[in-house]
């Protein structure tokens, strides 16, 4: 996942160990759901993601393993 | 099995029929995801009638409370740990699963379940409904945060949802206390098992999520607008520039609270203890028993109780930060820095609390899922300068360092020495973390996953209960561990009796013990009197102040000029600095040892920690004595 802030993406799959993928899915990172990168810690990492009605912070090293499709026709309010 | 809308379904069959379907309740479990307001509901229902214990063999807390119902009946409420699923993967999930299925040894299966979900995030939270309902226990579904749902323009047809789930559904707000009548009704009523409904295969999260969406849509669920205030506040608290600034201000405010805010309260408590001690002394006839009560018990335990206001203020502060949701943002901001020593943002919260006391800090490490990160945090927490070190630091700094400007007119020499000791502890903690994470606790970098709850106004009730809990634990400790240590030491200092009188201190049992220790501690610049102090401070650091008071025959009080002068005469500057360094590093606290044993499930880690910190303290003190002595001469 490498989207600019505020840009919507659709989750395709999670290329992560099973237990990590499961934990992220429980928090809303389910394939098909929309994810929007939001604010971050100073320096840009970790970053908050808006997903399925929640805000979840991930380090970049984890986020890069979440494959998404850029929904580039759709810009969010930020 | 049926297949509807691509979602595999199975007929819902209770795992085991309850003994009698129409019976009174005895035990009811509250289940829900983290941040659903589970504990708020539990606190609202039970108030002060709670007790906390540990489940056998695991570190998960078992919180239970009693509610009085109509006709003098009582029901026991169990607050289970916050979970996202019933998959027994994490320790919390396994405990919840085992309690709900009746497999937890020593805990009988609950008769009913209150499932609490966040109504503002229902589609995701409903996922937990499937495994919980399939347990076949009578279940009430409480959709919490009804006020936030309404304010955000969200809506829901509860009776339609109840029909889909086969269990009663109520909208409520635990924090505001609204909509809780049906909960009491549920607890009072004789009720039946939920209707059989169709639930998804619970192992498959995407399918469960699709099921939850469909059920939500059928109940006309409309999610509320995103929380405007949370976004506005995050625009400041997570701002690239203002965010770190606010973070630093918050940390400084915590320290300001410990040092300045608590002082008048601590002085008041101290005055009350001194006054009541002398009043008690006047009531009793002169005898060794009177001396034991007034000097030993009242003076010794009193010197510890003085810290109560400080600890409570600090916990009030941390409670407000945590309940409001700011601490999750602080953990996010701290993550990068913590990652440098191999830890993660979630270690920040326990380490901040450790500045008050390592015991609650070590309990707060439970939020860290990675076991190795958690143990590393537990092992370094006691290096943080806890409030029990303050009286020792204050006494020795006042006795050996004269007041004078150090950095300009505002930072004096004594302040600089105090700050230096804080930095020393901090550096020891981070160097140790680095050492641990690159050796015995080396782990694959596990992902940092942190849910950021919306900002909420902390409720007075929840803050009050936190403080009540802390005060109770602290006073129990003062009344047991510290009381015992003080009494034993007082007796050792007064035996063997010579002609019915207490012996001079050097001939007492305590003096013999101290002199036996002298060869070991002489290289640090400590004499036998300090040796007795060190032995007594094994129970709790602050005990040394009262002990030295007893030994020098002067009322023990860190601000007492008499004790300062006596120490100044009796110790070299090298020895004094060495003692400060020793206290910065050593693990002189039985409560911490006990809590580390409990939280790590054995003696391995507390013993390692005690030996490591003790060796570091000894070598550090040796070096300090040597350097200071060489520098002075």
PDB file of N, CA, C and O in Angstrom, chain B residues 289-350:
ATOM      1  N   UNK B 289       6.869  -0.714  73.851  1.00  0.00           N
ATOM      2  CA  UNK B 289       5.734  -0.904  72.939  1.00  0.00           C
ATOM      3  C   UNK B 289       5.303   0.435  72.359  1.00  0.00           C
ATOM      4  O   UNK B 289       5.011   0.553  71.163  1.00  0.00           O
ATOM      5  N   UNK B 290       5.289   1.464  73.189  1.00  0.00           N
ATOM      6  CA  UNK B 290       4.916   2.783  72.688  1.00  0.00           C
ATOM      7  C   UNK B 290       5.917   3.237  71.620  1.00  0.00           C
ATOM      8  O   UNK B 290       5.538   3.762  70.574  1.00  0.00           O
ATOM      9  N   UNK B 291       7.218   3.022  71.909  1.00  0.00           N
ATOM     10  CA  UNK B 291       8.233   3.426  70.924  1.00  0.00           C
ATOM     11  C   UNK B 291       8.045   2.685  69.612  1.00  0.00           C
ATOM     12  O   UNK B 291       8.181   3.259  68.538  1.00  0.00           O
ATOM     13  N   UNK B 292       7.720   1.383  69.734  1.00  0.00           N
ATOM     14  CA  UNK B 292       7.512   0.597  68.513  1.00  0.00           C
ATOM     15  C   UNK B 292       6.350   1.163  67.710  1.00  0.00           C
ATOM     16  O   UNK B 292       6.444   1.342  66.490  1.00  0.00           O
ATOM     17  N   UNK B 293       5.261   1.482  68.404  1.00  0.00           N
ATOM     18  CA  UNK B 293       4.079   1.973  67.678  1.00  0.00           C
ATOM     19  C   UNK B 293       4.351   3.349  67.085  1.00  0.00           C
ATOM     20  O   UNK B 293       4.121   3.595  65.905  1.00  0.00           O
ATOM     21  N   UNK B 294       4.884   4.242  67.893  1.00  0.00           N
ATOM     22  CA  UNK B 294       5.042   5.626  67.426  1.00  0.00           C
ATOM     23  C   UNK B 294       6.169   5.756  66.399  1.00  0.00           C
ATOM     24  O   UNK B 294       5.982   6.320  65.331  1.00  0.00           O
ATOM     25  N   UNK B 295       7.359   5.192  66.767  1.00  0.00           N
ATOM     26  CA  UNK B 295       8.505   5.357  65.850  1.00  0.00           C
ATOM     27  C   UNK B 295       8.470   4.339  64.722  1.00  0.00           C
ATOM     28  O   UNK B 295       8.617   4.676  63.549  1.00  0.00           O
ATOM     29  N   UNK B 296       8.283   3.074  65.101  1.00  0.00           N
ATOM     30  CA  UNK B 296       8.333   2.006  64.104  1.00  0.00           C
ATOM     31  C   UNK B 296       7.140   2.047  63.176  1.00  0.00           C
ATOM     32  O   UNK B 296       7.269   2.346  61.997  1.00  0.00           O
ATOM     33  N   UNK B 297       5.969   1.779  63.725  1.00  0.00           N
ATOM     34  CA  UNK B 297       4.787   1.634  62.884  1.00  0.00           C
ATOM     35  C   UNK B 297       4.355   2.973  62.295  1.00  0.00           C
ATOM     36  O   UNK B 297       4.289   3.134  61.074  1.00  0.00           O
ATOM     37  N   UNK B 298       4.098   3.938  63.175  1.00  0.00           N
ATOM     38  CA  UNK B 298       3.559   5.203  62.673  1.00  0.00           C
ATOM     39  C   UNK B 298       4.577   5.945  61.796  1.00  0.00           C
ATOM     40  O   UNK B 298       4.271   6.384  60.700  1.00  0.00           O
ATOM     41  N   UNK B 299       5.813   6.035  62.309  1.00  0.00           N
ATOM     42  CA  UNK B 299       6.849   6.744  61.548  1.00  0.00           C
ATOM     43  C   UNK B 299       7.201   6.029  60.259  1.00  0.00           C
ATOM     44  O   UNK B 299       7.278   6.640  59.190  1.00  0.00           O
ATOM     45  N   UNK B 300       7.387   4.715  60.344  1.00  0.00           N
ATOM     46  CA  UNK B 300       7.831   3.951  59.173  1.00  0.00           C
ATOM     47  C   UNK B 300       6.766   3.870  58.101  1.00  0.00           C
ATOM     48  O   UNK B 300       7.005   4.192  56.939  1.00  0.00           O
ATOM     49  N   UNK B 301       5.563   3.470  58.490  1.00  0.00           N
ATOM     50  CA  UNK B 301       4.487   3.358  57.505  1.00  0.00           C
ATOM     51  C   UNK B 301       4.072   4.747  57.032  1.00  0.00           C
ATOM     52  O   UNK B 301       3.789   4.951  55.854  1.00  0.00           O
ATOM     53  N   UNK B 302       4.103   5.697  57.959  1.00  0.00           N
ATOM     54  CA  UNK B 302       3.750   7.075  57.589  1.00  0.00           C
ATOM     55  C   UNK B 302       4.662   7.630  56.520  1.00  0.00           C
ATOM     56  O   UNK B 302       4.206   8.322  55.603  1.00  0.00           O
ATOM     57  N   UNK B 303       5.975   7.289  56.606  1.00  0.00           N
ATOM     58  CA  UNK B 303       6.907   7.829  55.616  1.00  0.00           C
ATOM     59  C   UNK B 303       6.590   7.307  54.223  1.00  0.00           C
ATOM     60  O   UNK B 303       7.036   7.857  53.229  1.00  0.00           O
ATOM     61  N   UNK B 304       5.818   6.239  54.133  1.00  0.00           N
ATOM     62  CA  UNK B 304       5.416   5.702  52.837  1.00  0.00           C
ATOM     63  C   UNK B 304       4.079   6.288  52.397  1.00  0.00           C
ATOM     64  O   UNK B 304       3.870   6.641  51.236  1.00  0.00           O
ATOM     65  N   UNK B 305       3.171   6.414  53.357  1.00  0.00           N
ATOM     66  CA  UNK B 305       1.829   6.920  53.029  1.00  0.00           C
ATOM     67  C   UNK B 305       1.893   8.352  52.505  1.00  0.00           C
ATOM     68  O   UNK B 305       1.041   8.778  51.735  1.00  0.00           O
ATOM     69  N   UNK B 306       2.957   9.071  52.877  1.00  0.00           N
ATOM     70  CA  UNK B 306       3.147  10.437  52.388  1.00  0.00           C
ATOM     71  C   UNK B 306       3.090  10.482  50.856  1.00  0.00           C
ATOM     72  O   UNK B 306       2.692  11.475  50.264  1.00  0.00           O
ATOM     73  N   UNK B 307       3.462   9.368  50.198  1.00  0.00           N
ATOM     74  CA  UNK B 307       3.492   9.366  48.738  1.00  0.00           C
ATOM     75  C   UNK B 307       2.133   9.151  48.095  1.00  0.00           C
ATOM     76  O   UNK B 307       2.008   9.227  46.883  1.00  0.00           O
ATOM     77  N   UNK B 308       1.130   8.861  48.887  1.00  0.00           N
ATOM     78  CA  UNK B 308      -0.182   8.574  48.318  1.00  0.00           C
ATOM     79  C   UNK B 308      -0.716   9.700  47.422  1.00  0.00           C
ATOM     80  O   UNK B 308      -1.125   9.440  46.292  1.00  0.00           O
ATOM     81  N   UNK B 309      -0.673  10.977  47.884  1.00  0.00           N
ATOM     82  CA  UNK B 309      -1.204  12.031  47.009  1.00  0.00           C
ATOM     83  C   UNK B 309      -0.481  12.095  45.668  1.00  0.00           C
ATOM     84  O   UNK B 309      -1.107  12.261  44.615  1.00  0.00           O
ATOM     85  N   UNK B 310       0.839  11.913  45.717  1.00  0.00           N
ATOM     86  CA  UNK B 310       1.626  11.990  44.495  1.00  0.00           C
ATOM     87  C   UNK B 310       1.223  10.891  43.512  1.00  0.00           C
ATOM     88  O   UNK B 310       1.000  11.141  42.323  1.00  0.00           O
ATOM     89  N   UNK B 311       1.097   9.693  44.031  1.00  0.00           N
ATOM     90  CA  UNK B 311       0.753   8.566  43.174  1.00  0.00           C
ATOM     91  C   UNK B 311      -0.664   8.741  42.613  1.00  0.00           C
ATOM     92  O   UNK B 311      -0.905   8.523  41.431  1.00  0.00           O
ATOM     93  N   UNK B 312      -1.586   9.177  43.449  1.00  0.00           N
ATOM     94  CA  UNK B 312      -2.966   9.349  42.979  1.00  0.00           C
ATOM     95  C   UNK B 312      -3.063  10.442  41.924  1.00  0.00           C
ATOM     96  O   UNK B 312      -3.759  10.288  40.920  1.00  0.00           O
ATOM     97  N   UNK B 313      -2.342  11.550  42.126  1.00  0.00           N
ATOM     98  CA  UNK B 313      -2.371  12.631  41.135  1.00  0.00           C
ATOM     99  C   UNK B 313      -1.833  12.133  39.798  1.00  0.00           C
ATOM    100  O   UNK B 313      -2.387  12.419  38.736  1.00  0.00           O
ATOM    101  N   UNK B 314      -0.763  11.371  39.867  1.00  0.00           N
ATOM    102  CA  UNK B 314      -0.174  10.853  38.640  1.00  0.00           C
ATOM    103  C   UNK B 314      -1.144   9.913  37.927  1.00  0.00           C
ATOM    104  O   UNK B 314      -1.304   9.974  36.710  1.00  0.00           O
ATOM    105  N   UNK B 315      -1.815   9.071  38.694  1.00  0.00           N
ATOM    106  CA  UNK B 315      -2.759   8.149  38.061  1.00  0.00           C
ATOM    107  C   UNK B 315      -3.988   8.871  37.549  1.00  0.00           C
ATOM    108  O   UNK B 315      -4.585   8.458  36.556  1.00  0.00           O
ATOM    109  N   UNK B 316      -4.362   9.947  38.216  1.00  0.00           N
ATOM    110  CA  UNK B 316      -5.467  10.750  37.702  1.00  0.00           C
ATOM    111  C   UNK B 316      -5.084  11.293  36.329  1.00  0.00           C
ATOM    112  O   UNK B 316      -5.850  11.220  35.358  1.00  0.00           O
ATOM    113  N   UNK B 317      -3.864  11.791  36.240  1.00  0.00           N
ATOM    114  CA  UNK B 317      -3.366  12.353  34.990  1.00  0.00           C
ATOM    115  C   UNK B 317      -3.339  11.290  33.885  1.00  0.00           C
ATOM    116  O   UNK B 317      -3.875  11.484  32.790  1.00  0.00           O
ATOM    117  N   UNK B 318      -2.746  10.158  34.194  1.00  0.00           N
ATOM    118  CA  UNK B 318      -2.649   9.094  33.194  1.00  0.00           C
ATOM    119  C   UNK B 318      -4.039   8.577  32.841  1.00  0.00           C
ATOM    120  O   UNK B 318      -4.323   8.273  31.680  1.00  0.00           O
ATOM    121  N   UNK B 319      -4.930   8.515  33.838  1.00  0.00           N
ATOM    122  CA  UNK B 319      -6.304   8.075  33.584  1.00  0.00           C
ATOM    123  C   UNK B 319      -7.023   8.988  32.608  1.00  0.00           C
ATOM    124  O   UNK B 319      -7.701   8.533  31.689  1.00  0.00           O
ATOM    125  N   UNK B 320      -6.853  10.309  32.800  1.00  0.00           N
ATOM    126  CA  UNK B 320      -7.481  11.260  31.885  1.00  0.00           C
ATOM    127  C   UNK B 320      -6.906  11.081  30.487  1.00  0.00           C
ATOM    128  O   UNK B 320      -7.647  11.025  29.494  1.00  0.00           O
ATOM    129  N   UNK B 321      -5.601  10.945  30.396  1.00  0.00           N
ATOM    130  CA  UNK B 321      -4.970  10.779  29.077  1.00  0.00           C
ATOM    131  C   UNK B 321      -5.454   9.498  28.402  1.00  0.00           C
ATOM    132  O   UNK B 321      -5.725   9.474  27.211  1.00  0.00           O
ATOM    133  N   UNK B 322      -5.579   8.439  29.178  1.00  0.00           N
ATOM    134  CA  UNK B 322      -5.962   7.161  28.591  1.00  0.00           C
ATOM    135  C   UNK B 322      -7.435   7.154  28.193  1.00  0.00           C
ATOM    136  O   UNK B 322      -7.776   6.780  27.073  1.00  0.00           O
ATOM    137  N   UNK B 323      -8.315   7.579  29.115  1.00  0.00           N
ATOM    138  CA  UNK B 323      -9.748   7.543  28.823  1.00  0.00           C
ATOM    139  C   UNK B 323     -10.131   8.493  27.701  1.00  0.00           C
ATOM    140  O   UNK B 323     -11.097   8.263  26.991  1.00  0.00           O
ATOM    141  N   UNK B 324      -9.380   9.599  27.553  1.00  0.00           N
ATOM    142  CA  UNK B 324      -9.729  10.549  26.511  1.00  0.00           C
ATOM    143  C   UNK B 324      -9.296  10.051  25.143  1.00  0.00           C
ATOM    144  O   UNK B 324      -9.781  10.519  24.123  1.00  0.00           O
ATOM    145  N   UNK B 325      -8.369   9.105  25.102  1.00  0.00           N
ATOM    146  CA  UNK B 325      -7.887   8.586  23.816  1.00  0.00           C
ATOM    147  C   UNK B 325      -6.544   9.174  23.426  1.00  0.00           C
ATOM    148  O   UNK B 325      -5.971   8.766  22.428  1.00  0.00           O
ATOM    149  N   UNK B 326      -6.009  10.114  24.213  1.00  0.00           N
ATOM    150  CA  UNK B 326      -4.735  10.734  23.807  1.00  0.00           C
ATOM    151  C   UNK B 326      -3.566   9.762  23.894  1.00  0.00           C
ATOM    152  O   UNK B 326      -2.647   9.824  23.071  1.00  0.00           O
ATOM    153  N   UNK B 327      -3.573   8.855  24.861  1.00  0.00           N
ATOM    154  CA  UNK B 327      -2.412   7.979  25.032  1.00  0.00           C
ATOM    155  C   UNK B 327      -2.131   7.141  23.792  1.00  0.00           C
ATOM    156  O   UNK B 327      -0.980   6.851  23.482  1.00  0.00           O
ATOM    157  N   UNK B 328      -3.181   6.765  23.050  1.00  0.00           N
ATOM    158  CA  UNK B 328      -2.965   6.010  21.811  1.00  0.00           C
ATOM    159  C   UNK B 328      -2.200   6.879  20.812  1.00  0.00           C
ATOM    160  O   UNK B 328      -1.313   6.394  20.107  1.00  0.00           O
ATOM    161  N   UNK B 329      -2.514   8.177  20.774  1.00  0.00           N
ATOM    162  CA  UNK B 329      -1.774   9.088  19.878  1.00  0.00           C
ATOM    163  C   UNK B 329      -0.330   9.234  20.368  1.00  0.00           C
ATOM    164  O   UNK B 329       0.601   9.309  19.555  1.00  0.00           O
ATOM    165  N   UNK B 330      -0.157   9.298  21.685  1.00  0.00           N
ATOM    166  CA  UNK B 330       1.202   9.423  22.232  1.00  0.00           C
ATOM    167  C   UNK B 330       2.021   8.186  21.865  1.00  0.00           C
ATOM    168  O   UNK B 330       3.196   8.291  21.505  1.00  0.00           O
ATOM    169  N   UNK B 331       1.387   7.013  21.928  1.00  0.00           N
ATOM    170  CA  UNK B 331       2.085   5.774  21.559  1.00  0.00           C
ATOM    171  C   UNK B 331       2.489   5.822  20.091  1.00  0.00           C
ATOM    172  O   UNK B 331       3.575   5.375  19.714  1.00  0.00           O
ATOM    173  N   UNK B 332       1.623   6.398  19.258  1.00  0.00           N
ATOM    174  CA  UNK B 332       1.922   6.521  17.828  1.00  0.00           C
ATOM    175  C   UNK B 332       3.133   7.430  17.613  1.00  0.00           C
ATOM    176  O   UNK B 332       4.056   7.089  16.861  1.00  0.00           O
ATOM    177  N   UNK B 333       3.147   8.568  18.319  1.00  0.00           N
ATOM    178  CA  UNK B 333       4.244   9.512  18.151  1.00  0.00           C
ATOM    179  C   UNK B 333       5.551   8.929  18.694  1.00  0.00           C
ATOM    180  O   UNK B 333       6.618   9.135  18.138  1.00  0.00           O
ATOM    181  N   UNK B 334       5.436   8.146  19.778  1.00  0.00           N
ATOM    182  CA  UNK B 334       6.656   7.611  20.409  1.00  0.00           C
ATOM    183  C   UNK B 334       7.210   6.404  19.666  1.00  0.00           C
ATOM    184  O   UNK B 334       8.348   6.001  19.926  1.00  0.00           O
ATOM    185  N   UNK B 335       6.445   5.827  18.741  1.00  0.00           N
ATOM    186  CA  UNK B 335       6.846   4.544  18.143  1.00  0.00           C
ATOM    187  C   UNK B 335       8.228   4.584  17.509  1.00  0.00           C
ATOM    188  O   UNK B 335       9.029   3.681  17.721  1.00  0.00           O
ATOM    189  N   UNK B 336       8.502   5.639  16.730  1.00  0.00           N
ATOM    190  CA  UNK B 336       9.791   5.689  16.021  1.00  0.00           C
ATOM    191  C   UNK B 336      10.970   5.681  16.983  1.00  0.00           C
ATOM    192  O   UNK B 336      11.956   4.991  16.782  1.00  0.00           O
ATOM    193  N   UNK B 337      10.822   6.490  18.065  1.00  0.00           N
ATOM    194  CA  UNK B 337      11.898   6.569  19.051  1.00  0.00           C
ATOM    195  C   UNK B 337      12.080   5.231  19.755  1.00  0.00           C
ATOM    196  O   UNK B 337      13.202   4.770  19.946  1.00  0.00           O
ATOM    197  N   UNK B 338      10.975   4.606  20.123  1.00  0.00           N
ATOM    198  CA  UNK B 338      11.052   3.324  20.820  1.00  0.00           C
ATOM    199  C   UNK B 338      11.627   2.249  19.894  1.00  0.00           C
ATOM    200  O   UNK B 338      12.322   1.346  20.352  1.00  0.00           O
ATOM    201  N   UNK B 339      11.346   2.366  18.598  1.00  0.00           N
ATOM    202  CA  UNK B 339      11.848   1.370  17.647  1.00  0.00           C
ATOM    203  C   UNK B 339      13.368   1.384  17.604  1.00  0.00           C
ATOM    204  O   UNK B 339      13.993   0.365  17.315  1.00  0.00           O
ATOM    205  N   UNK B 340      13.968   2.521  17.906  1.00  0.00           N
ATOM    206  CA  UNK B 340      15.431   2.621  17.862  1.00  0.00           C
ATOM    207  C   UNK B 340      16.099   1.705  18.865  1.00  0.00           C
ATOM    208  O   UNK B 340      17.216   1.261  18.663  1.00  0.00           O
ATOM    209  N   UNK B 341      15.416   1.421  20.007  1.00  0.00           N
ATOM    210  CA  UNK B 341      16.010   0.479  20.952  1.00  0.00           C
ATOM    211  C   UNK B 341      15.335  -0.881  20.845  1.00  0.00           C
ATOM    212  O   UNK B 341      15.467  -1.721  21.727  1.00  0.00           O
ATOM    213  N   UNK B 342      14.590  -1.091  19.768  1.00  0.00           N
ATOM    214  CA  UNK B 342      13.991  -2.406  19.539  1.00  0.00           C
ATOM    215  C   UNK B 342      12.628  -2.580  20.163  1.00  0.00           C
ATOM    216  O   UNK B 342      12.062  -3.656  20.106  1.00  0.00           O
ATOM    217  N   UNK B 343      12.089  -1.530  20.776  1.00  0.00           N
ATOM    218  CA  UNK B 343      10.746  -1.638  21.351  1.00  0.00           C
ATOM    219  C   UNK B 343       9.739  -0.997  20.406  1.00  0.00           C
ATOM    220  O   UNK B 343      10.053  -0.680  19.273  1.00  0.00           O
ATOM    221  N   UNK B 344       8.520  -0.808  20.878  1.00  0.00           N
ATOM    222  CA  UNK B 344       7.503  -0.205  20.022  1.00  0.00           C
ATOM    223  C   UNK B 344       6.679   0.810  20.811  1.00  0.00           C
ATOM    224  O   UNK B 344       6.808   0.910  22.027  1.00  0.00           O
ATOM    225  N   UNK B 345       5.848   1.551  20.097  1.00  0.00           N
ATOM    226  CA  UNK B 345       5.090   2.646  20.699  1.00  0.00           C
ATOM    227  C   UNK B 345       4.276   2.244  21.905  1.00  0.00           C
ATOM    228  O   UNK B 345       4.093   3.030  22.833  1.00  0.00           O
ATOM    229  N   UNK B 346       3.789   0.996  21.925  1.00  0.00           N
ATOM    230  CA  UNK B 346       2.936   0.581  23.036  1.00  0.00           C
ATOM    231  C   UNK B 346       3.713   0.470  24.344  1.00  0.00           C
ATOM    232  O   UNK B 346       3.116   0.418  25.408  1.00  0.00           O
ATOM    233  N   UNK B 347       5.057   0.402  24.276  1.00  0.00           N
ATOM    234  CA  UNK B 347       5.860   0.358  25.502  1.00  0.00           C
ATOM    235  C   UNK B 347       5.903   1.718  26.181  1.00  0.00           C
ATOM    236  O   UNK B 347       6.282   1.816  27.345  1.00  0.00           O
ATOM    237  N   UNK B 348       5.534   2.759  25.449  1.00  0.00           N
ATOM    238  CA  UNK B 348       5.655   4.106  26.000  1.00  0.00           C
ATOM    239  C   UNK B 348       4.758   4.309  27.220  1.00  0.00           C
ATOM    240  O   UNK B 348       5.175   4.894  28.213  1.00  0.00           O
ATOM    241  N   UNK B 349       3.521   3.804  27.145  1.00  0.00           N
ATOM    242  CA  UNK B 349       2.561   4.052  28.218  1.00  0.00           C
ATOM    243  C   UNK B 349       3.020   3.434  29.547  1.00  0.00           C
ATOM    244  O   UNK B 349       3.076   4.131  30.560  1.00  0.00           O
ATOM    245  N   UNK B 350       3.399   2.138  29.549  1.00  0.00           N
ATOM    246  CA  UNK B 350       3.906   1.581  30.817  1.00  0.00           C
ATOM    247  C   UNK B 350       5.142   2.322  31.331  1.00  0.00           C
ATOM    248  O   UNK B 350       5.253   2.555  32.536  1.00  0.00           O
TER     249      UNK B 350
END
